[in-house]
C-alpha cells in the first residue's frame, strides 16, 4: 500500500510544528513524520540543567505563551519540549512519531516524490525538510581514541556526575561550551576551557534583555551573516537566572582559559596563542551592544536607568596574561574532553538536485532550486532569528505561502479547457 499526500514535512521539532500550523491555515493536506518523539532534541539532545537562552516572553510562538514560568524566566529544556508538544496539539498537527524517513527521490516521468520510510512508502507532491540545524555532532579527529581520555560531544553531556573523576577540558567558547564549563566548575571540577572567536553580548542592559535590544535595533532581522563571521560563536546564557557570560569572571572563579585547540602529540594538547585577541574581540562586541543601546535610548527618549557599572571589566586573570600553549593531559589530571564544536547537517536521505558541492541546500528563503522541495530551520534561512522558535515560525509562514502559490498554479486550467 502506498500512502499519498500533498505535502510531507520531515521533522516534528519547532520547525515542523510551525510548518504544520501554516500549511493547515492554507488548507494544504499534509503529514509530519518524526523518527523519535515530538521535540525530541530538547529532551535527549541537551544536558540536564539546560534552560532556554532567551526569556519566555520572547522564545515562543506568537499564538501561545508559556504557562510553566513567568515571562522573564528562562524555561528549562523539558518545559520548552512540553510547550512545543502543547502547541502541536493546539494546531492539530498531523504528526506520526516513530517513523523514520530513509530515502526520498523524484518519481520518474511525473510530479512528486517517492518517500521510503520505516513504516512504508509515501508519495508526496512536495517535501519540506524541517530537520533543523543541529543534526550530527562534529568531533574533531584530534585526540586518538586510545589516548586514555574520555571524549564526548556536548550533545552527549548530561551532568557532572556522568563524567569520570578528574579535570575536564571543554573545547568551544559558544553558549554550550561556556555554560558546561561554568556548570562543571560550580560542581567542584578542575576545568580548562579552550575558546576561539566569539561574541559575548550582555544578558541584559538598562533593564532590558538582550533579546529586546536585538529586536528594537533591528538585528534579529539582519538578512545575512557578515563575511568572515561564519565561525564566530555566541556566548550567552539564561542559566542561574540569566547573567552575562564573561570569561574573565569564569577565570576568577577557577576556570583556566586557553586559546583555540590546534594539535595533539605525545599526550599533550597544543593551543594557539590567540586567547588575548579572542577575549579582546569579545569585549569589543559586548561594548558595541552597549553603545548601540545607549544611542537608541537617547534617540528615542527612553526613560531607562543608566548602567555605568556594565562597562567595568573584570581584572585580567593569570591565564590571560601568561597564556597556556601546551597541556599535558596526564600531568594535569585531565580525564575528559567535551567537544562543544557544533553540528553538521545531513540531507543524504533527500536524493534530489537541491544541494551545492559540499552538500549545503541551495535555496531562497527555504524554497529550493528543485521544484517541490523546501527547507525550514536552516541557520540564516531568511534572517538572524531563523533558528529560534519565533523566527522559524515566520520562515514557515513564507514557505507555506509559496507552497499555496504553487498549488494554485498547478490547479489552473485555461478557460474553456476540457476537464
mmCIF file of C-alpha atoms in Angstrom, residues 24 55 96 108 189 221 256 283 354 377 392 403 410:
data_model
loop_
_atom_site.group_PDB
_atom_site.id
_atom_site.type_symbol
_atom_site.label_atom_id
_atom_site.label_comp_id
_atom_site.label_asym_id
_atom_site.label_seq_id
_atom_site.Cartn_x
_atom_site.Cartn_y
_atom_site.Cartn_z
ATOM 1 C CA UNK A 24 -3.155 23.936 7.945
ATOM 2 C CA UNK A 55 13.290 34.631 28.224
ATOM 3 C CA UNK A 96 3.261 10.493 13.062
ATOM 4 C CA UNK A 108 10.070 9.172 -12.806
ATOM 5 C CA UNK A 189 35.696 20.124 38.925
ATOM 6 C CA UNK A 221 16.037 40.753 11.005
ATOM 7 C CA UNK A 256 41.535 28.104 33.223
ATOM 8 C CA UNK A 283 34.923 42.669 24.666
ATOM 9 C CA UNK A 354 18.917 20.671 -4.334
ATOM 10 C CA UNK A 377 15.042 25.696 10.262
ATOM 11 C CA UNK A 392 11.237 29.668 12.382
ATOM 12 C CA UNK A 403 3.507 26.141 -1.428
ATOM 13 C CA UNK A 410 -0.991 23.645 -10.647
#
